Every structure is written in C-alpha cells, then in structure tokens.
Coordinates of N, CA, C and O in Angstrom, one line a residue:
M1 N -4.3 13.7 -4.2 CA -4.5 12.3 -4.2 C -6.0 12.0 -4.4 O -6.8 12.6 -3.7
N2 N -6.3 11.2 -5.4 CA -7.7 10.9 -5.7 C -8.3 9.8 -4.9 O -9.5 9.7 -4.7
D3 N -7.4 8.8 -4.5 CA -7.9 7.6 -3.8 C -7.1 7.3 -2.6 O -6.2 6.6 -2.6
P4 N -7.5 7.9 -1.4 CA -6.7 7.8 -0.2 C -6.8 6.3 0.3 O -5.8 5.9 0.9
I5 N -7.9 5.6 0.2 CA -8.0 4.2 0.6 C -7.0 3.3 -0.2 O -6.3 2.5 0.3
G6 N -7.1 3.5 -1.5 CA -6.2 2.8 -2.4 C -4.7 3.1 -2.0 O -3.9 2.1 -2.0
D7 N -4.4 4.3 -1.7 CA -3.0 4.7 -1.4 C -2.6 4.0 -0.1 O -1.5 3.5 0.0
L8 N -3.5 3.9 0.9 CA -3.2 3.2 2.2 C -2.9 1.8 2.0 O -1.9 1.3 2.5
I9 N -3.8 1.0 1.3 CA -3.5 -0.4 1.1 C -2.3 -0.7 0.3 O -1.6 -1.7 0.5
I10 N -2.0 0.1 -0.7 CA -0.8 -0.1 -1.5 C 0.4 0.2 -0.7 O 1.5 -0.5 -0.8
R11 N 0.4 1.2 0.1 CA 1.5 1.5 1.0 C 1.8 0.3 1.9 O 3.0 0.0 2.1
I12 N 0.8 -0.3 2.5 CA 1.0 -1.4 3.4 C 1.6 -2.6 2.6 O 2.5 -3.2 3.0
K13 N 1.0 -2.9 1.4 CA 1.5 -4.0 0.6 C 2.9 -3.8 0.2 O 3.8 -4.7 0.3
N14 N 3.3 -2.6 -0.3 CA 4.6 -2.4 -0.8 C 5.7 -2.3 0.3 O 6.8 -2.8 0.1
S15 N 5.3 -1.8 1.5 CA 6.2 -1.8 2.6 C 6.5 -3.3 3.1 O 7.6 -3.6 3.5
G16 N 5.5 -4.1 3.0 CA 5.7 -5.5 3.4 C 6.6 -6.2 2.4 O 7.5 -7.0 2.7
A17 N 6.4 -5.9 1.1 CA 7.3 -6.5 0.1 C 8.7 -6.0 0.2 O 9.7 -6.8 -0.2
A18 N 8.9 -4.8 0.7 CA 10.3 -4.3 0.9 C 10.8 -4.6 2.3 O 11.9 -4.1 2.6
R19 N 10.1 -5.5 3.0 CA 10.6 -6.0 4.4 C 10.7 -4.8 5.4 O 11.6 -4.9 6.2
K20 N 9.9 -3.8 5.3 CA 10.0 -2.7 6.3 C 9.3 -3.2 7.6 O 8.5 -4.1 7.6
E21 N 9.8 -2.6 8.7 CA 9.2 -2.9 10.0 C 7.9 -2.2 10.2 O 7.0 -2.8 10.8
S22 N 7.7 -1.0 9.8 CA 6.4 -0.3 9.9 C 6.2 0.6 8.7 O 7.1 0.9 7.9
V23 N 5.0 1.1 8.6 CA 4.7 2.1 7.6 C 3.8 3.2 8.1 O 3.0 2.9 9.1
S24 N 3.9 4.4 7.6 CA 3.0 5.4 8.0 C 2.3 6.0 6.9 O 2.7 5.9 5.7
A25 N 1.1 6.6 7.2 CA 0.2 7.1 6.2 C -0.5 8.4 6.8 O -0.7 8.4 8.0
P26 N -0.9 9.3 6.0 CA -1.7 10.4 6.5 C -2.9 10.0 7.2 O -3.6 9.0 6.8
F27 N -3.3 10.7 8.3 CA -4.5 10.2 9.1 C -5.8 10.7 8.5 O -5.9 11.7 8.0
S28 N -6.8 9.8 8.6 CA -8.2 10.1 8.5 C -9.0 9.1 9.3 O -8.4 8.0 9.6
K29 N -10.2 9.4 9.6 CA -11.0 8.4 10.4 C -11.3 7.1 9.7 O -11.3 6.1 10.3
M30 N -11.5 7.2 8.4 CA -11.7 6.0 7.6 C -10.5 5.1 7.5 O -10.6 3.9 7.7
K31 N -9.3 5.7 7.3 CA -8.1 5.0 7.3 C -7.8 4.3 8.7 O -7.3 3.2 8.7
L32 N -8.1 5.0 9.7 CA -7.9 4.5 11.1 C -8.8 3.3 11.3 O -8.4 2.2 11.8
A33 N -10.1 3.4 10.8 CA -11.0 2.2 10.9 C -10.6 1.0 10.1 O -10.6 -0.1 10.6
I34 N -10.0 1.3 8.9 CA -9.5 0.2 8.1 C -8.3 -0.5 8.7 O -8.2 -1.7 8.8
A35 N -7.4 0.4 9.2 CA -6.2 -0.2 9.9 C -6.5 -1.0 11.1 O -5.9 -2.0 11.4
E36 N -7.5 -0.5 11.9 CA -7.9 -1.2 13.1 C -8.5 -2.6 12.7 O -8.3 -3.6 13.4
L37 N -9.3 -2.6 11.7 CA -9.9 -3.9 11.2 C -8.8 -4.8 10.8 O -8.8 -6.0 11.1
L38 N -7.9 -4.3 10.0 CA -6.8 -5.2 9.5 C -5.9 -5.7 10.7 O -5.5 -6.9 10.7
S39 N -5.8 -4.9 11.7 CA -5.0 -5.3 12.9 C -5.8 -6.4 13.6 O -5.2 -7.4 14.1
A40 N -7.1 -6.2 13.8 CA -7.9 -7.2 14.5 C -8.0 -8.5 13.8 O -8.0 -9.6 14.4
K41 N -7.9 -8.5 12.4 CA -8.0 -9.7 11.7 C -6.6 -10.4 11.5 O -6.5 -11.4 10.8
G42 N -5.5 -9.7 11.9 CA -4.2 -10.3 11.9 C -3.4 -10.1 10.6 O -2.4 -10.8 10.4
Y43 N -3.8 -9.0 9.9 CA -3.0 -8.7 8.7 C -1.9 -7.7 8.9 O -0.9 -7.7 8.2
I44 N -2.1 -6.9 9.9 CA -1.0 -5.9 10.4 C -0.9 -6.0 11.9 O -1.8 -6.5 12.5
G45 N 0.1 -5.4 12.4 CA 0.3 -5.4 13.9 C -0.4 -4.2 14.5 O -1.5 -3.8 14.1
A46 N 0.3 -3.6 15.4 CA -0.3 -2.5 16.2 C -0.5 -1.2 15.3 O 0.3 -1.0 14.4
V47 N -1.5 -0.5 15.6 CA -1.8 0.8 14.9 C -1.8 1.9 15.9 O -2.4 1.8 17.0
S48 N -1.1 3.0 15.6 CA -1.0 4.1 16.5 C -1.2 5.4 15.7 O -0.8 5.4 14.5
Q49 N -1.6 6.4 16.4 CA -1.8 7.7 15.7 C -0.7 8.6 16.3 O -0.5 8.8 17.5
K50 N 0.1 9.3 15.4 CA 1.1 10.2 15.7 C 0.9 11.5 15.1 O 0.1 11.6 14.2
S51 N 1.5 12.5 15.7 CA 1.4 13.9 15.1 C 2.7 14.5 15.1 O 3.6 14.3 15.9
K52 N 2.9 15.3 14.0 CA 4.2 16.0 13.8 C 3.8 17.4 13.4 O 3.4 17.6 12.3
G53 N 3.9 18.3 14.4 CA 3.3 19.7 14.1 C 1.8 19.6 14.0 O 1.2 19.1 14.9
N54 N 1.3 20.1 12.9 CA -0.2 20.1 12.7 C -0.6 18.8 12.0 O -1.8 18.6 11.9
A55 N 0.3 18.1 11.4 CA 0.0 16.9 10.6 C -0.2 15.7 11.5 O 0.6 15.5 12.4
K56 N -1.2 14.9 11.2 CA -1.4 13.6 11.9 C -1.1 12.5 11.0 O -1.4 12.5 9.8
Y57 N -0.5 11.4 11.6 CA -0.2 10.2 10.8 C -0.6 9.0 11.5 O -0.8 8.9 12.7
L58 N -0.9 7.9 10.7 CA -1.1 6.6 11.2 C 0.2 5.8 11.1 O 0.8 5.8 10.1
N59 N 0.6 5.2 12.2 CA 1.8 4.4 12.1 C 1.4 2.9 12.4 O 0.8 2.6 13.4
M60 N 1.7 2.0 11.4 CA 1.3 0.6 11.5 C 2.5 -0.3 11.4 O 3.4 -0.1 10.6
T61 N 2.5 -1.3 12.3 CA 3.6 -2.3 12.4 C 3.2 -3.4 11.4 O 2.0 -3.8 11.4
L62 N 4.1 -3.9 10.6 CA 3.8 -5.0 9.7 C 4.1 -6.3 10.3 O 5.0 -6.4 11.1
L63 N 3.4 -7.3 9.9 CA 3.6 -8.7 10.3 C 4.2 -9.6 9.2 O 3.9 -9.4 8.1
Y64 N 5.0 -10.6 9.6 CA 5.6 -11.5 8.7 C 5.4 -12.9 9.1 O 5.3 -13.2 10.3
E65 N 5.5 -13.8 8.2 CA 5.4 -15.3 8.5 C 6.7 -15.7 9.1 O 7.7 -15.0 9.1
K66 N 6.8 -17.0 9.5 CA 8.0 -17.5 10.1 C 9.1 -17.6 9.0 O 10.3 -17.5 9.4
D67 N 8.8 -17.8 7.7 CA 9.8 -17.9 6.7 C 10.2 -16.5 6.2 O 11.0 -16.4 5.3
G68 N 9.7 -15.4 6.8 CA 10.1 -14.1 6.4 C 9.2 -13.4 5.3 O 9.4 -12.2 5.0
S69 N 8.3 -14.1 4.8 CA 7.4 -13.5 3.8 C 6.3 -12.7 4.5 O 5.9 -13.0 5.6
P70 N 5.8 -11.6 3.9 CA 4.8 -10.8 4.5 C 3.5 -11.5 4.6 O 3.2 -12.3 3.8
V71 N 2.7 -11.2 5.6 CA 1.4 -11.8 5.8 C 0.5 -11.4 4.7 O -0.3 -12.2 4.2
I72 N 0.6 -10.1 4.2 CA -0.2 -9.6 3.1 C 0.5 -9.9 1.8 O 1.6 -9.4 1.6
S73 N -0.1 -10.8 1.0 CA 0.6 -11.1 -0.3 C 0.1 -10.2 -1.4 O 0.8 -9.9 -2.3
D74 N -1.2 -9.8 -1.3 CA -1.7 -8.9 -2.4 C -3.0 -8.3 -1.9 O -3.7 -8.8 -1.0
V75 N -3.4 -7.2 -2.6 CA -4.6 -6.5 -2.3 C -5.3 -6.2 -3.7 O -4.5 -6.0 -4.7
R76 N -6.6 -6.0 -3.7 CA -7.3 -5.6 -4.9 C -8.4 -4.6 -4.6 O -9.3 -4.9 -3.8
R77 N -8.3 -3.4 -5.1 CA -9.3 -2.4 -4.9 C -10.5 -2.7 -5.7 O -10.3 -2.8 -6.9
I78 N -11.6 -2.7 -5.1 CA -12.9 -3.0 -5.9 C -13.6 -1.8 -6.2 O -13.9 -1.4 -7.3
S79 N -14.1 -1.0 -5.2 CA -14.8 0.2 -5.4 C -13.8 1.3 -5.5 O -13.1 1.6 -4.6
K80 N -13.8 2.0 -6.6 CA -12.9 3.1 -6.9 C -13.6 4.4 -7.0 O -14.9 4.4 -7.1
P81 N -12.9 5.5 -6.9 CA -13.6 6.8 -7.0 C -14.4 7.0 -8.3 O -15.4 7.6 -8.4
S82 N -13.9 6.3 -9.4 CA -14.6 6.5 -10.7 C -15.8 5.5 -10.8 O -16.6 5.7 -11.6
R83 N -15.8 4.4 -10.0 CA -16.9 3.5 -10.1 C -17.1 2.8 -8.7 O -16.3 2.0 -8.2
R84 N -18.1 3.3 -8.0 CA -18.5 2.8 -6.7 C -19.3 1.5 -6.8 O -20.2 1.4 -7.6
L85 N -19.0 0.5 -6.1 CA -19.7 -0.8 -6.1 C -20.2 -1.1 -4.7 O -19.5 -1.0 -3.7
Y86 N -21.5 -1.5 -4.7 CA -22.2 -1.8 -3.4 C -22.7 -3.2 -3.4 O -23.0 -3.7 -4.5
E87 N -22.7 -3.9 -2.3 CA -23.2 -5.2 -2.2 C -24.3 -5.3 -1.1 O -24.2 -4.7 -0.1
N88 N -25.4 -6.0 -1.4 CA -26.4 -6.3 -0.4 C -25.8 -7.4 0.6 O -24.9 -8.1 0.2
A89 N -26.4 -7.5 1.7 CA -25.9 -8.5 2.7 C -26.1 -9.9 2.2 O -25.2 -10.7 2.4
K90 N -27.1 -10.2 1.5 CA -27.3 -11.5 1.0 C -26.4 -11.9 -0.2 O -26.2 -13.1 -0.4
N91 N -25.8 -10.9 -0.8 CA -24.8 -11.2 -1.9 C -23.4 -11.3 -1.4 O -22.5 -11.5 -2.3
I92 N -23.1 -11.1 -0.2 CA -21.7 -11.1 0.3 C -21.3 -12.5 0.5 O -21.9 -13.4 1.1
K93 N -20.1 -12.8 -0.1 CA -19.6 -14.2 -0.1 C -18.2 -14.2 0.6 O -17.5 -13.1 0.6
R94 N -17.8 -15.3 1.1 CA -16.5 -15.4 1.6 C -15.4 -15.3 0.5 O -15.6 -15.8 -0.6
F95 N -14.3 -14.6 0.8 CA -13.3 -14.4 -0.2 C -12.2 -15.5 0.0 O -11.7 -15.6 1.2
R96 N -11.8 -16.1 -1.0 CA -10.8 -17.2 -1.0 C -11.1 -18.2 0.1 O -10.2 -18.6 0.9
R97 N -12.3 -18.6 0.2 CA -12.8 -19.7 1.1 C -12.4 -19.4 2.5 O -12.1 -20.2 3.3
G98 N -12.4 -18.1 2.9 CA -12.2 -17.7 4.3 C -10.7 -17.4 4.5 O -10.4 -16.9 5.6
F99 N -9.8 -17.6 3.6 CA -8.4 -17.3 3.8 C -8.0 -15.9 3.4 O -6.9 -15.5 3.5
G100 N -9.0 -15.1 2.9 CA -8.8 -13.7 2.5 C -9.8 -12.9 3.2 O -10.7 -13.5 4.0
L101 N -9.8 -11.6 3.0 CA -10.8 -10.8 3.7 C -11.3 -9.8 2.7 O -10.6 -9.1 1.9
S102 N -12.6 -9.6 2.6 CA -13.3 -8.6 1.9 C -13.7 -7.5 2.9 O -14.2 -7.8 3.9
V103 N -13.4 -6.2 2.6 CA -13.7 -5.1 3.5 C -14.8 -4.3 2.9 O -14.8 -3.9 1.8
F104 N -15.8 -4.0 3.8 CA -17.0 -3.2 3.4 C -17.1 -2.0 4.3 O -16.8 -2.1 5.5
S105 N -17.6 -0.9 3.7 CA -18.0 0.2 4.5 C -19.5 0.2 4.7 O -20.2 0.4 3.7
T106 N -20.0 -0.1 5.9 CA -21.4 -0.2 6.1 C -21.9 1.0 6.9 O -21.1 1.9 7.3
S107 N -23.2 1.0 7.2 CA -23.7 2.1 8.0 C -23.3 2.0 9.5 O -23.4 3.0 10.2
K108 N -22.8 0.8 9.9 CA -22.3 0.7 11.3 C -20.8 0.7 11.3 O -20.2 0.3 12.3
G109 N -20.1 1.1 10.3 CA -18.6 1.3 10.2 C -18.0 0.3 9.3 O -18.7 -0.4 8.5
V110 N -16.7 0.2 9.3 CA -15.9 -0.6 8.4 C -16.0 -2.1 9.0 O -15.7 -2.3 10.2
M111 N -16.3 -3.0 8.1 CA -16.4 -4.4 8.6 C -15.8 -5.4 7.6 O -15.8 -5.1 6.4
G112 N -15.5 -6.6 8.1 CA -15.0 -7.6 7.2 C -16.3 -8.3 6.6 O -17.4 -8.1 7.1
D113 N -16.1 -9.2 5.7 CA -17.2 -9.9 5.0 C -18.0 -10.7 6.0 O -19.2 -10.7 5.9
A114 N -17.4 -11.5 6.8 CA -18.2 -12.4 7.8 C -19.0 -11.5 8.7 O -20.1 -11.9 9.0
D115 N -18.4 -10.4 9.2 CA -19.1 -9.6 10.2 C -20.3 -8.9 9.6 O -21.4 -8.8 10.2
A116 N -20.1 -8.4 8.3 CA -21.2 -7.7 7.6 C -22.3 -8.7 7.3 O -23.5 -8.3 7.5
K117 N -22.0 -9.9 6.9 CA -23.0 -10.9 6.6 C -23.8 -11.3 7.9 O -25.0 -11.4 7.9
K118 N -23.0 -11.5 9.0 CA -23.6 -11.8 10.2 C -24.6 -10.7 10.8 O -25.6 -11.0 11.3
S119 N -24.2 -9.5 10.6 CA -25.0 -8.3 11.0 C -26.1 -8.0 10.0 O -26.9 -7.0 10.3
N120 N -26.1 -8.7 8.9 CA -27.1 -8.4 7.8 C -27.0 -7.0 7.3 O -28.0 -6.3 7.1
L121 N -25.8 -6.5 7.1 CA -25.5 -5.2 6.6 C -24.8 -5.3 5.3 O -23.8 -6.0 5.1
G122 N -25.2 -4.5 4.3 CA -24.5 -4.4 3.0 C -23.8 -3.0 3.0 O -23.9 -2.3 4.0
G123 N -23.1 -2.7 2.0 CA -22.4 -1.5 1.9 C -21.5 -1.4 0.8 O -21.5 -2.2 -0.1
E124 N -20.6 -0.4 0.8 CA -19.6 -0.2 -0.3 C -18.5 -1.3 -0.2 O -18.0 -1.4 0.9
F125 N -18.3 -2.0 -1.2 CA -17.3 -3.0 -1.3 C -15.9 -2.3 -1.5 O -15.6 -2.0 -2.7
L126 N -15.1 -2.1 -0.5 CA -13.9 -1.4 -0.6 C -12.8 -2.1 -1.3 O -12.3 -1.7 -2.3
F127 N -12.3 -3.3 -0.7 CA -11.2 -4.0 -1.3 C -11.2 -5.4 -0.8 O -11.8 -5.8 0.2
N128 N -10.4 -6.2 -1.4 CA -10.0 -7.6 -1.0 C -8.6 -7.6 -0.6 O -7.7 -6.9 -1.2
I129 N -8.2 -8.4 0.4 CA -6.9 -8.5 0.9 C -6.6 -10.0 1.2 O -7.5 -10.7 1.7
W130 N -5.4 -10.5 0.8 CA -5.1 -11.9 1.1 C -3.6 -12.0 1.3 O -2.8 -11.1 1.0

C-alpha cells in the first residue's frame, strides 16, 4: 500500500456510504491520531485499538444523521506521496466556511485547521473532509 492515510479516509467514507456500523483499518500511530481528531470533531464515533494475534487494528464506529445519511459526505486527499503540500500558519483558511475540516500534520501532532491557525503552526496539508 502506497498511501495508508488515503486508504484510511476512503475506508471510512465507503463504509459510511454502505451504511456499515463500524470500520476497521490496520494500526499506525498516525492513523490513530487522525481517527481521534475525527472523533473529537464529530465525524466518527468511538475509536478503539484491537489486536488479533500479532496484528493491530483500529476499530471506528461510524455516525449518521437523523435521516440516515452518513455524517461524512466526501473526502479529498490533498498531500499525496507523489506530491507533498505544506501550508504556513498564516495561509490556513477555514474549509467550507467552517462546515468542513482541513487536517494538518504539524510539529505538535495532527490538528484541524482552526487549531493549527490558533496555535500558529503550519504543516503538511493532509486532507479535507466534509
């Protein structure tokens, strides 16, 4: 797999579109940080770490609106393995007027757009989610 972050966010989006209750993905510290950020911002439910033999997995509960549609309607990967994109703190803008989330990998960890701007930290622009 060339892009583990892209794989994680597409798994979450596709599982929501298929009306699954939860989704699992192979474990890494970066994926755990992203999943915890999405959980804190209300895009997914609880995040837990499971192990099966020597393999570790992330198990994430998905959230749905009252009408049954998934909370996550789409995602867009910005920084890819073939082309890394970085943003300064002063260039970070709100995504979809605050109704979406831009995710950044900063020196202080994975942060949303508002938190990175408030902390005056720039970093790798990972993806947008709405």
